[in-house]
């Protein structure tokens, strides 16, 4: 098991190549793996593959948050993610993150071996901030406008980059106030979560502003519908577009790329790292 923080800035070189977070969906309706990884054994096969391909973090998620998706019961989420987290923690030298908004799932996941909480609701649930403070876990705070069921109906901002920045600053402040240390926090503008194509592109072009907030920045763009709109391709055909987006993000200094497509993203980042001279 590895509990370190692979996104930490390297004081010697001043640059650390972005780390890869591999997506492991354990939802029956998962849009990106067709629900193939519901059984713990199948999920483990994919986790092993992603670790071998170079993922530094595996993000285990049991709640589908695709646009229009419905809430999941805590029991179902626990049944899906806990056996998988336990097995990965026992077997693989990789950091484990749990994609959840529910305090009870956070607790069980950390007990099973997760060291990071990835919350698309930025710890908005009752008791979530206190739970993370108590658990001592790292946490990624993501921006979302609205809720998954309705978020893509009519996303609206006057200035998306500024508004997302203010939201993240407020959530960071709430976490610090509750006793979560600064070095355990990460931020994410939340591509596709209550955002039009224009909003997503504005965020992608201005990731440097989030990096300037002084916390590790995580971005997840792989296979998302913005790439479908730009290329006209279905989910499985968006790998090249996802790599391009990852490179645009990496060039602005983001720390973690969350992706379904670990191997090609690792290759692309090797080229970037070589050019940067680290
Ligand atoms: C994200 C996420 C993201 C973070 C999902 C998908 C939809 N967590 N969970 N950032 N997206 N932090 O994977 O396409 O962008 S679920």
XYZ file of N, CA and C and ligand atoms in Angstrom:
850
model
N 0.836 -1.192 0.000
C 0.000 0.000 0.000
C 0.882 1.258 0.000
N 0.444 2.279 -0.715
C 1.215 3.518 -0.737
C 0.320 4.661 -0.288
N 0.726 5.319 0.775
C -0.136 6.366 1.311
C 0.394 7.756 1.008
N 1.495 7.843 0.286
C 2.115 9.136 -0.001
C 1.251 10.022 -0.875
N 1.719 11.196 -1.136
C 0.981 12.154 -1.962
C 1.756 12.407 -3.253
N 1.491 11.632 -4.292
C 2.324 11.680 -5.487
C 2.206 12.981 -6.273
N 1.293 13.858 -5.881
C 1.149 15.105 -6.613
C 1.988 16.226 -6.032
N 2.691 15.956 -4.928
C 3.408 17.038 -4.258
C 4.493 17.626 -5.147
N 4.619 18.906 -5.069
C 5.587 19.685 -5.819
C 7.009 19.274 -5.436
N 7.877 19.151 -6.418
C 9.263 18.799 -6.138
C 10.088 20.076 -5.977
N 10.574 20.358 -4.756
C 11.260 21.628 -4.525
C 12.586 21.738 -5.294
N 13.173 20.607 -5.675
C 14.452 20.657 -6.387
C 14.289 21.100 -7.824
N 13.424 20.415 -8.547
C 13.286 20.729 -9.970
C 12.248 21.823 -10.201
N 11.370 22.032 -9.231
C 10.294 22.992 -9.426
C 9.203 22.451 -10.333
N 9.353 21.243 -10.767
C 8.344 20.669 -11.662
C 8.188 19.191 -11.403
N 6.962 18.744 -11.305
C 6.699 17.325 -11.194
C 5.749 16.956 -12.322
N 6.084 15.936 -13.064
C 5.201 15.514 -14.142
C 3.839 15.174 -13.549
N 2.771 15.504 -14.266
C 1.456 15.162 -13.728
C 1.344 13.664 -13.490
N 0.672 13.306 -12.413
C 0.425 11.907 -12.103
C -0.910 11.496 -12.702
N -1.034 10.205 -12.915
C -2.266 9.696 -13.514
C -3.146 9.044 -12.464
N -4.407 9.447 -12.474
C -5.430 8.776 -11.675
C -6.275 7.958 -12.653
N -6.267 6.647 -12.473
C -7.053 5.776 -13.356
C -8.458 5.595 -12.807
N -9.440 5.703 -13.691
C -10.843 5.602 -13.282
C -11.280 4.148 -13.227
N -11.806 3.750 -12.081
C -12.353 2.398 -11.935
C -13.820 2.512 -11.519
N -14.685 2.430 -12.506
C -16.122 2.514 -12.231
C -16.648 1.157 -11.798
N -17.328 1.138 -10.668
C -17.959 -0.111 -10.248
C -19.474 0.112 -10.145
N -20.004 0.722 -11.198
C -21.448 0.954 -11.301
C -21.994 0.112 -12.440
N -23.177 -0.461 -12.258
C -23.745 -1.283 -13.337
C -24.047 -0.469 -14.594
N -24.335 0.833 -14.429
C -24.712 1.647 -15.591
C -23.584 2.561 -16.055
N -22.369 2.261 -15.600
C -21.254 3.124 -15.934
C -21.162 3.328 -17.441
N -21.110 4.601 -17.862
C -21.154 4.854 -19.299
C -19.840 4.576 -19.981
N -18.761 4.515 -19.218
C -17.493 4.409 -19.922
C -16.927 3.000 -19.971
N -17.464 2.081 -19.195
C -16.974 0.717 -19.339
C -18.131 -0.252 -19.556
N -19.288 0.293 -19.850
C -20.435 -0.543 -20.170
C -20.864 -1.436 -19.021
N -20.453 -1.092 -17.805
C -20.861 -1.878 -16.648
C -20.123 -3.200 -16.537
N -19.019 -3.318 -17.216
C -18.291 -4.587 -17.180
C -17.643 -4.824 -15.832
N -17.349 -3.732 -15.081
C -16.566 -3.897 -13.863
C -17.413 -3.771 -12.611
N -18.393 -4.604 -12.491
C -19.214 -4.591 -11.294
C -18.746 -5.665 -10.326
N -18.386 -6.810 -10.846
C -17.881 -7.878 -9.993
C -16.486 -7.492 -9.523
N -16.191 -7.716 -8.219
C -14.877 -7.331 -7.701
C -13.723 -7.917 -8.516
N -13.861 -9.160 -8.975
C -12.764 -9.802 -9.718
C -12.465 -9.032 -11.002
N -13.530 -8.669 -11.709
C -13.343 -7.949 -12.977
C -12.747 -6.572 -12.721
N -13.184 -5.925 -11.653
C -12.648 -4.613 -11.310
C -11.161 -4.720 -10.993
N -10.786 -5.806 -10.317
C -9.380 -6.003 -9.956
C -8.502 -6.194 -11.186
N -9.025 -6.895 -12.158
C -8.274 -7.089 -13.402
C -7.954 -5.731 -14.028
N -8.945 -4.886 -14.069
C -8.752 -3.556 -14.662
C -7.803 -2.704 -13.791
N -7.938 -2.816 -12.478
C -7.055 -2.054 -11.589
C -5.599 -2.473 -11.794
N -5.369 -3.771 -11.881
C -4.000 -4.275 -12.113
C -3.435 -3.731 -13.402
N -4.279 -3.731 -14.414
C -3.867 -3.228 -15.723
C -3.454 -1.755 -15.627
N -4.267 -0.976 -14.944
C -3.984 0.460 -14.859
C -2.710 0.730 -14.057
N -2.483 -0.056 -13.007
C -1.252 0.103 -12.222
C -0.047 -0.243 -13.106
N -0.162 -1.350 -13.846
C 0.939 -1.751 -14.739
C 1.188 -0.683 -15.808
N 0.147 0.007 -16.200
C 0.276 1.044 -17.235
C 0.836 2.356 -16.679
N 0.909 2.470 -15.357
C 1.534 3.657 -14.784
C 0.625 4.565 -13.982
N -0.557 4.098 -13.611
C -1.428 4.937 -12.777
C -0.838 5.044 -11.371
N -0.788 6.258 -10.818
C -0.293 6.467 -9.453
C -1.426 6.360 -8.447
N -2.638 6.590 -8.923
C -3.825 6.574 -8.063
C -4.925 5.810 -8.804
N -5.685 5.009 -8.067
C -6.876 4.381 -8.649
C -8.091 4.992 -7.956
N -8.998 5.529 -8.770
C -10.192 6.185 -8.248
C -11.374 5.238 -8.374
N -11.826 4.724 -7.234
C -12.894 3.722 -7.229
C -14.232 4.425 -6.978
N -15.169 4.267 -7.914
C -16.449 4.955 -7.780
C -17.641 4.032 -7.946
N -18.607 4.143 -7.025
C -19.798 3.295 -7.080
C -21.073 4.079 -7.274
N -20.930 5.402 -7.524
C -22.113 6.225 -7.780
C -21.964 6.819 -9.161
N -22.870 6.506 -10.055
C -22.774 7.103 -11.382
C -23.166 8.564 -11.289
N -22.315 9.439 -11.858
C -22.645 10.866 -11.804
C -22.818 11.426 -13.201
N -23.048 10.535 -14.162
C -23.264 11.046 -15.520
C -24.525 11.895 -15.541
N -24.580 12.867 -16.477
C -25.761 13.730 -16.519
C -27.049 12.909 -16.557
N -27.998 13.273 -15.693
C -29.289 12.593 -15.672
C -29.345 11.397 -14.741
N -28.217 11.013 -14.142
C -28.214 9.803 -13.309
C -28.935 10.037 -11.980
N -29.421 8.935 -11.412
C -30.209 9.006 -10.173
C -29.341 8.668 -8.958
N -29.784 9.125 -7.788
C -29.017 8.826 -6.563
C -28.908 7.324 -6.300
N -27.847 6.933 -5.608
C -27.603 5.530 -5.264
C -27.721 5.387 -3.748
N -28.309 4.292 -3.293
C -28.419 4.053 -1.849
C -27.030 3.798 -1.263
N -26.808 4.266 -0.009
C -25.501 4.045 0.612
C -25.124 2.560 0.662
N -26.088 1.668 0.933
C -25.780 0.220 1.015
C -25.244 -0.289 -0.314
N -25.873 0.173 -1.397
C -25.439 -0.289 -2.722
C -24.040 0.219 -3.036
N -23.815 1.494 -2.683
C -22.499 2.067 -2.953
C -21.425 1.322 -2.155
N -21.727 1.048 -0.877
C -20.772 0.310 -0.036
C -20.499 -1.081 -0.608
N -21.559 -1.776 -1.001
C -21.407 -3.127 -1.565
C -20.524 -3.116 -2.808
N -20.622 -2.059 -3.580
C -19.850 -1.994 -4.823
C -18.382 -1.680 -4.577
N -18.125 -0.661 -3.735
C -16.744 -0.164 -3.663
C -15.862 -0.837 -2.603
N -16.442 -1.236 -1.465
C -15.574 -1.683 -0.368
C -14.770 -2.955 -0.688
N -15.398 -4.002 -1.247
C -14.591 -5.196 -1.558
C -13.471 -4.888 -2.555
N -13.748 -3.999 -3.480
C -12.753 -3.653 -4.500
C -11.591 -2.879 -3.867
N -11.919 -1.923 -3.011
C -10.861 -1.146 -2.342
C -10.000 -2.061 -1.475
N -10.658 -2.944 -0.737
C -9.936 -3.873 0.132
C -8.948 -4.715 -0.672
N -9.425 -5.241 -1.782
C -8.583 -6.122 -2.603
C -7.420 -5.351 -3.223
N -7.672 -4.146 -3.710
C -6.591 -3.349 -4.304
C -5.548 -3.023 -3.238
N -6.029 -2.605 -2.053
C -5.119 -2.216 -0.975
C -4.232 -3.376 -0.550
N -4.780 -4.567 -0.568
C -4.025 -5.747 -0.161
C -2.964 -6.097 -1.196
N -3.314 -5.898 -2.433
C -2.510 -6.444 -3.514
C -1.589 -5.454 -4.226
N -1.989 -4.185 -4.305
C -1.282 -3.286 -5.229
C -0.620 -2.092 -4.560
N 0.598 -1.758 -5.007
C 1.308 -0.602 -4.451
C 0.824 0.687 -5.113
N -0.390 1.076 -4.804
C -0.958 2.246 -5.465
C -1.822 2.996 -4.464
N -1.911 4.304 -4.659
C -2.797 5.093 -3.804
C -4.236 4.865 -4.252
N -5.145 4.755 -3.290
C -6.550 4.513 -3.621
C -7.387 5.712 -3.212
N -8.192 6.162 -4.180
C -9.118 7.246 -3.926
C -10.531 6.691 -4.060
N -11.470 7.226 -3.283
C -12.859 6.781 -3.407
C -13.703 7.957 -3.879
N -14.428 7.724 -4.969
C -15.266 8.758 -5.575
C -16.632 8.681 -4.904
N -16.834 9.490 -3.871
C -18.092 9.439 -3.116
C -18.387 10.778 -2.462
N -19.664 10.972 -2.126
C -20.081 12.167 -1.384
C -20.637 11.810 -0.014
N -20.699 10.516 0.281
C -21.374 10.061 1.501
C -20.382 9.764 2.636
N -20.569 10.434 3.797
C -19.661 10.204 4.921
C -19.509 8.730 5.300
N -20.591 7.945 5.270
C -20.456 6.532 5.674
C -19.599 5.750 4.687
N -19.673 6.119 3.416
C -18.828 5.449 2.417
C -17.366 5.897 2.594
N -17.174 7.178 2.906
C -15.808 7.677 3.158
C -15.149 6.889 4.293
N -15.901 6.724 5.387
C -15.363 6.001 6.551
C -14.968 4.576 6.210
N -15.897 3.865 5.571
C -15.646 2.456 5.257
C -14.508 2.337 4.242
N -14.442 3.274 3.316
C -13.402 3.217 2.279
C -12.024 3.428 2.895
N -11.917 4.377 3.818
C -10.624 4.622 4.468
C -10.239 3.422 5.333
N -11.215 2.845 6.016
C -10.935 1.635 6.810
C -10.460 0.497 5.911
N -10.930 0.473 4.675
C -10.563 -0.597 3.735
C -9.237 -0.318 3.026
N -8.707 0.905 3.155
C -7.402 1.182 2.557
C -7.320 2.398 1.656
N -8.410 3.118 1.457
C -8.338 4.347 0.657
C -7.683 5.447 1.487
N -6.903 6.313 0.826
C -6.283 7.424 1.565
C -6.700 8.777 0.994
N -7.594 8.727 0.007
C -8.053 9.984 -0.581
C -9.542 9.902 -0.889
N -10.237 11.012 -0.626
C -11.657 11.120 -0.947
C -11.768 12.026 -2.173
N -12.479 11.570 -3.183
C -12.724 12.384 -4.370
C -14.208 12.685 -4.403
N -14.558 13.930 -4.069
C -15.988 14.248 -3.916
C -16.435 15.287 -4.935
N -17.279 14.854 -5.886
C -17.798 15.783 -6.898
C -18.698 16.845 -6.273
N -19.095 16.656 -5.019
C -19.914 17.660 -4.317
C -19.091 18.462 -3.317
N -17.790 18.318 -3.369
C -16.884 19.137 -2.546
C -17.253 19.151 -1.062
N -17.620 17.986 -0.541
C -17.947 17.803 0.881
C -19.158 18.629 1.326
N -20.157 18.705 0.451
C -21.372 19.453 0.789
C -22.306 18.657 1.690
N -22.200 17.329 1.692
C -23.126 16.514 2.495
C -22.940 16.806 3.983
N -24.031 16.685 4.703
C -24.021 16.875 6.160
C -22.936 15.998 6.790
N -22.022 16.615 7.512
C -20.998 15.850 8.229
C -19.793 15.454 7.396
N -19.794 15.766 6.109
C -18.703 15.289 5.245
C -17.365 15.963 5.579
N -17.381 17.267 5.803
C -16.131 17.976 6.107
C -15.523 17.433 7.404
N -16.381 17.265 8.416
C -15.910 16.771 9.716
C -15.377 15.348 9.587
N -16.055 14.551 8.776
C -15.626 13.162 8.589
C -14.228 13.104 7.980
N -13.991 13.902 6.947
C -12.676 13.884 6.299
C -11.603 14.394 7.265
N -11.951 15.429 8.046
C -10.991 15.952 9.031
C -10.601 14.853 10.017
N -11.589 14.125 10.474
C -11.366 13.068 11.458
C -10.574 11.902 10.855
N -10.867 11.572 9.617
C -10.201 10.429 8.977
C -8.748 10.722 8.613
N -8.423 12.008 8.467
C -7.062 12.364 8.072
C -6.759 12.038 6.621
N -7.790 11.919 5.806
C -7.601 11.584 4.389
C -7.333 12.843 3.569
N -6.716 12.637 2.400
C -6.630 13.725 1.416
C -8.002 13.856 0.777
N -8.288 15.048 0.221
C -9.597 15.219 -0.408
C -9.517 16.118 -1.635
N -10.157 15.660 -2.698
C -10.268 16.485 -3.901
C -11.634 17.152 -3.899
N -11.617 18.493 -3.917
C -12.839 19.298 -3.904
C -13.167 19.684 -5.337
N -14.290 19.197 -5.847
C -14.650 19.489 -7.240
C -15.818 20.447 -7.329
N -15.790 21.295 -8.349
C -16.908 22.209 -8.588
C -17.978 21.552 -9.452
N -19.229 21.760 -9.047
C -20.367 21.335 -9.877
C -21.445 22.397 -9.749
N -22.097 22.752 -10.860
C -23.258 23.637 -10.758
C -24.503 22.766 -10.843
N -25.343 22.797 -9.804
C -26.541 21.964 -9.788
C -26.231 20.559 -9.311
N -27.069 19.606 -9.681
C -26.903 18.196 -9.298
C -26.933 17.351 -10.566
N -26.310 16.157 -10.541
C -26.208 15.347 -11.762
C -27.514 15.189 -12.542
N -28.638 15.075 -11.827
C -29.904 14.860 -12.530
C -30.271 16.001 -13.486
N -29.898 17.228 -13.116
C -30.343 18.390 -13.906
C -29.214 19.256 -14.429
N -27.986 18.941 -14.088
C -26.908 19.932 -14.236
C -26.650 20.399 -15.666
N -26.992 19.568 -16.657
C -26.695 19.972 -18.039
C -27.880 20.663 -18.730
N -28.952 20.934 -17.979
C -30.132 21.553 -18.607
C -29.867 22.973 -19.049
N -29.375 23.792 -18.148
C -29.143 25.198 -18.495
C -28.017 25.778 -17.655
N -26.790 25.271 -17.830
C -25.690 25.822 -17.024
C -25.510 27.310 -17.336
N -25.283 28.094 -16.295
C -25.156 29.539 -16.514
C -24.092 30.158 -15.603
N -23.266 30.982 -16.184
C -22.245 31.732 -15.426
C -22.081 33.098 -16.088
N -21.705 34.095 -15.291
C -21.273 35.375 -15.877
C -19.821 35.230 -16.299
N -19.029 34.588 -15.416
C -17.601 34.405 -15.663
C -17.223 33.064 -15.034
N -17.234 32.025 -15.863
C -17.109 30.673 -15.319
C -15.798 30.468 -14.559
N -14.705 30.994 -15.080
C -13.400 30.769 -14.427
C -13.390 31.427 -13.047
N -13.871 32.660 -12.989
C -13.882 33.381 -11.709
C -14.836 32.708 -10.724
N -16.014 32.325 -11.190
C -17.008 31.760 -10.276
C -16.583 30.399 -9.731
N -15.989 29.580 -10.584
C -15.494 28.281 -10.122
C -14.363 28.508 -9.108
N -13.517 29.499 -9.388
C -12.409 29.822 -8.474
C -12.917 30.249 -7.107
N -13.925 31.098 -7.084
C -14.477 31.570 -5.806
C -15.085 30.406 -5.034
N -15.829 29.552 -5.739
C -16.420 28.378 -5.078
C -15.335 27.513 -4.435
N -14.283 27.230 -5.191
C -13.228 26.349 -4.665
C -12.529 27.002 -3.476
N -12.314 28.316 -3.563
C -11.701 29.022 -2.420
C -12.558 28.895 -1.171
N -13.874 28.998 -1.358
C -14.780 28.888 -0.199
C -14.744 27.486 0.397
N -14.704 26.476 -0.468
C -14.666 25.097 0.055
C -13.324 24.813 0.744
N -12.254 25.346 0.167
C -10.937 25.187 0.803
C -10.970 25.829 2.189
N -11.539 27.017 2.285
C -11.605 27.718 3.574
C -12.410 26.902 4.584
N -13.519 26.319 4.147
C -14.350 25.514 5.052
C -13.573 24.292 5.551
N -12.795 23.695 4.664
C -12.005 22.520 5.051
C -10.914 22.893 6.050
N -10.215 23.994 5.784
C -9.140 24.431 6.679
C -9.715 24.738 8.058
N -10.872 25.389 8.057
C -11.518 25.764 9.317
C -11.874 24.523 10.135
N -12.243 23.454 9.443
C -12.627 22.213 10.136
C -11.413 21.384 10.547
N -10.212 21.861 10.181
C -9.007 21.169 10.623
C -8.386 20.228 9.602
N -8.868 20.258 8.354
C -8.200 19.463 7.313
C -6.950 20.257 6.897
N -5.765 19.637 6.990
C -4.570 20.421 6.680
C -4.463 20.779 5.188
N -3.826 21.893 4.933
C -3.664 22.412 3.562
C -3.065 21.364 2.624
N -2.075 20.596 3.142
C -1.392 19.643 2.272
C -2.243 18.419 1.939
N -3.437 18.338 2.500
C -4.337 17.216 2.167
C -5.388 17.627 1.131
N -5.356 18.877 0.680
C -6.408 19.381 -0.204
C -5.989 19.414 -1.665
N -6.921 19.080 -2.544
C -6.740 19.222 -3.987
C -7.996 19.905 -4.529
N -7.853 20.573 -5.687
C -9.010 21.240 -6.284
C -9.203 20.792 -7.732
N -10.453 20.895 -8.198
C -10.811 20.412 -9.536
C -11.963 21.264 -10.069
N -11.814 21.872 -11.242
C -12.894 22.717 -11.773
C -14.122 21.929 -12.229
N -14.024 20.614 -12.330
C -15.215 19.807 -12.615
C -15.716 19.893 -14.050
N -14.902 19.426 -14.979
C -15.313 19.461 -16.391
C -16.594 18.672 -16.597
N -17.563 19.316 -17.282
C -18.809 18.631 -17.627
C -19.868 18.627 -16.538
N -19.550 19.168 -15.381
C -20.520 19.158 -14.281
C -21.254 20.496 -14.205
N -22.328 20.631 -14.966
C -23.070 21.888 -15.021
C -22.303 22.911 -15.841
N -21.826 22.484 -17.010
C -21.040 23.359 -17.870
C -21.356 23.098 -19.338
N -21.504 24.182 -20.106
C -21.666 24.066 -21.552
C -20.287 23.837 -22.177
N -20.279 23.570 -23.480
C -18.986 23.420 -24.166
C -18.140 24.677 -23.986
N -18.768 25.844 -24.142
C -18.011 27.099 -24.006
C -17.430 27.238 -22.597
N -18.215 26.851 -21.585
C -17.705 26.917 -20.204
C -16.512 25.975 -20.025
N -16.649 24.746 -20.545
C -15.555 23.776 -20.411
C -14.286 24.268 -21.107
N -14.465 24.874 -22.273
C -13.286 25.354 -23.012
C -12.632 26.531 -22.292
N -13.455 27.401 -21.704
C -12.890 28.531 -20.953
C -12.073 28.010 -19.772
N -12.585 26.987 -19.112
C -11.850 26.407 -17.976
C -10.563 25.746 -18.449
N -10.655 24.998 -19.541
C -9.468 24.297 -20.049
C -8.374 25.287 -20.460
N -8.795 26.411 -21.014
C -7.819 27.415 -21.457
C -7.206 28.175 -20.291
N -7.860 28.121 -19.141
C -7.425 28.955 -18.003
C -7.079 28.144 -16.759
N -6.644 26.909 -16.947
C -6.307 26.082 -15.788
C -5.176 26.675 -14.970
N -4.323 27.453 -15.625
C -3.222 28.104 -14.922
C -3.704 28.942 -13.751
N -4.900 29.509 -13.881
C -5.437 30.323 -12.785
C -5.752 29.474 -11.550
N -6.124 28.219 -11.781
C -6.384 27.325 -10.649
C -5.060 26.841 -10.045
N -4.102 26.560 -10.916
C -2.770 26.164 -10.428
C -2.206 27.282 -9.541
N -2.484 28.531 -9.914
C -1.971 29.676 -9.159
C -2.584 29.786 -7.765
N -3.656 29.036 -7.506
C -4.238 29.047 -6.154
C -3.345 28.331 -5.155
N -2.334 27.624 -5.648
C -1.349 27.043 -4.740
C -1.704 25.674 -4.174
N -2.708 25.040 -4.743
C -3.062 23.674 -4.341
C -2.945 22.780 -5.574
N -2.699 21.487 -5.349
C -2.650 20.583 -6.492
C -3.986 20.600 -7.245
N -3.899 20.645 -8.562
C -5.105 20.680 -9.399
C -5.280 19.338 -10.096
N -6.493 18.814 -10.018
C -6.841 17.548 -10.676
C -7.833 17.865 -11.787
N -7.656 17.247 -12.959
C -8.653 17.425 -14.016
C -9.067 16.082 -14.603
N -10.355 15.991 -14.902
C -10.902 14.788 -15.518
C -11.674 15.170 -16.769
N -11.143 14.804 -17.918
C -11.818 15.182 -19.173
C -12.066 13.959 -20.053
N -11.341 12.860 -19.802
C -11.369 11.733 -20.730
C -12.790 11.254 -21.012
N -13.072 11.062 -22.264
C -14.333 10.491 -22.774
C -15.555 11.361 -22.551
N -15.391 12.547 -21.988
C -16.571 13.348 -21.657
C -17.245 13.903 -22.907
N -18.497 14.336 -22.719
C -19.308 14.704 -23.881
C -18.759 15.930 -24.604
N -18.006 16.791 -23.891
C -17.415 17.936 -24.606
C -16.518 17.439 -25.742
N -15.861 16.304 -25.526
C -14.990 15.752 -26.571
C -15.825 15.163 -27.703
N -16.996 14.633 -27.342
C -17.916 14.128 -28.358
C -18.452 15.257 -29.221
N -18.762 16.390 -28.576
C -19.267 17.543 -29.323
C -18.196 18.056 -30.291
N -16.963 18.075 -29.828
C -15.879 18.617 -30.664
C -15.501 17.686 -31.812
N -15.591 16.364 -31.579
C -15.108 15.412 -32.590
C -16.218 14.667 -33.314
N -17.414 14.689 -32.770
C -18.507 13.901 -33.358
C -18.390 12.412 -33.054
N -17.532 12.058 -32.105
C -17.305 10.634 -31.828
C -18.008 10.143 -30.565
N -18.343 8.848 -30.573
C -18.928 8.190 -29.397
C -17.828 7.988 -28.350
N -18.229 7.600 -27.136
C -17.300 7.537 -25.995
C -15.993 6.807 -26.280
N -16.112 5.628 -26.860
C -14.919 4.821 -27.101
C -13.950 5.446 -28.104
N -14.418 6.385 -28.905
C -13.577 6.982 -29.943
C -12.971 8.313 -29.550
N -13.013 8.626 -28.259
C -12.560 9.958 -27.821
C -11.177 9.950 -27.181
N -10.436 8.858 -27.353
C -9.142 8.756 -26.664
C -8.189 9.856 -27.135
N -8.050 10.034 -28.446
C -7.105 11.041 -28.955
C -7.494 12.436 -28.480
N -8.777 12.734 -28.516
C -9.241 14.050 -28.056
C -8.949 14.220 -26.562
N -9.100 13.145 -25.808
C -8.817 13.196 -24.369
C -7.342 13.433 -24.092
N -6.492 12.819 -24.911
C -5.043 13.028 -24.754
C -4.699 14.484 -25.046
N -5.302 15.032 -26.095
C -5.036 16.441 -26.428
C -5.430 17.332 -25.256
N -6.586 17.080 -24.689
C -7.039 17.888 -23.551
C -6.093 17.712 -22.363
N -5.664 16.480 -22.131
C -4.743 16.223 -21.010
C -3.438 16.991 -21.203
N -2.954 17.054 -22.441
C -1.706 17.778 -22.703
C -1.869 19.285 -22.507
N -3.023 19.803 -22.932
C -3.288 21.238 -22.730
C -3.301 21.531 -21.227
N -3.883 20.622 -20.469
C -3.928 20.778 -19.009
C -2.528 20.651 -18.415
N -1.796 19.645 -18.860
C -0.453 19.397 -18.309
C 0.466 20.585 -18.569
N 0.345 21.204 -19.726
C 1.192 22.355 -20.056
C 0.937 23.552 -19.152
N -0.220 23.557 -18.501
C -0.514 24.663 -17.579
C -0.158 24.307 -16.136
N 0.456 23.132 -15.959
C 0.983 22.797 -14.632
C 0.040 22.038 -13.720
N -1.014 21.425 -14.266
C -1.895 20.658 -13.371
C -1.139 19.438 -12.846
N -1.585 18.933 -11.723
C -0.836 17.888 -11.010
C -1.331 16.479 -11.258
N -2.629 16.334 -11.491
C -3.196 14.991 -11.660
C -4.169 14.986 -12.826
N -4.006 14.002 -13.686
C -4.951 13.789 -14.785
C -5.763 12.542 -14.454
N -7.067 12.720 -14.339
C -7.963 11.587 -14.082
C -8.429 11.066 -15.436
N -8.173 9.797 -15.701
C -8.493 9.289 -17.038
C -8.893 7.821 -17.042
N -9.717 7.459 -18.027
C -10.054 6.060 -18.278
C -8.959 5.405 -19.114
N -8.168 6.226 -19.788
C -7.220 5.736 -20.795
C -5.789 5.946 -20.306
N -5.389 5.117 -19.364
C -4.127 5.326 -18.661
C -2.917 5.196 -19.594
N -2.816 4.103 -20.324
C -1.601 3.853 -21.107
C -1.290 4.968 -22.109
N -2.227 5.379 -22.947
C -1.893 6.443 -23.905
C -1.619 7.782 -23.233
N -2.260 8.025 -22.092
C -2.027 9.298 -21.398
C -0.621 9.308 -20.798
N -0.203 8.173 -20.245
C 1.159 8.064 -19.699
C 2.179 8.317 -20.817
N 1.966 7.722 -21.972
C 2.884 7.929 -23.103
C 2.968 9.406 -23.482
N 1.825 10.027 -23.598
C 1.799 11.436 -24.012
C 2.537 12.301 -23.003
N 2.349 12.008 -21.714
C 2.992 12.821 -20.686
C 4.504 12.593 -20.647
N 4.947 11.413 -21.075
C 6.398 11.169 -21.129
C 7.066 12.140 -22.093
N 6.394 12.443 -23.180
C 6.951 13.384 -24.154
C 7.036 14.777 -23.521
N 5.983 15.163 -22.837
C 5.956 16.478 -22.189
C 7.063 16.579 -21.134
N 7.183 15.520 -20.313
C 8.186 15.526 -19.248
C 9.589 15.627 -19.836
N 9.833 14.910 -20.932
C 11.147 14.947 -21.565
C 11.473 16.356 -22.040
N 10.498 17.030 -22.606
C 10.719 18.385 -23.119
C 10.969 19.352 -21.961
N 10.299 19.132 -20.861
C 10.488 19.997 -19.692
C 11.816 19.744 -18.991
N 12.463 18.624 -19.345
C 13.801 18.378 -18.816
C 13.869 17.839 -17.412
N 12.870 17.076 -16.978
C 12.985 16.490 -15.628
C 13.269 15.002 -15.736
C -14.847 13.639 -12.407
C -14.872 12.991 -11.179
C -13.997 14.779 -12.573
C -13.311 14.427 -10.298
C -16.251 12.025 -12.526
C -16.598 10.780 -15.706
C -17.703 11.274 -14.843
N -14.099 13.371 -10.136
N -15.753 11.976 -11.271
N -13.247 15.123 -11.476
N -15.712 13.013 -13.245
N -12.535 14.842 -9.293
O -15.679 10.140 -15.279
O -16.704 11.030 -16.941
O -13.928 15.448 -13.600
S -17.467 10.916 -13.094
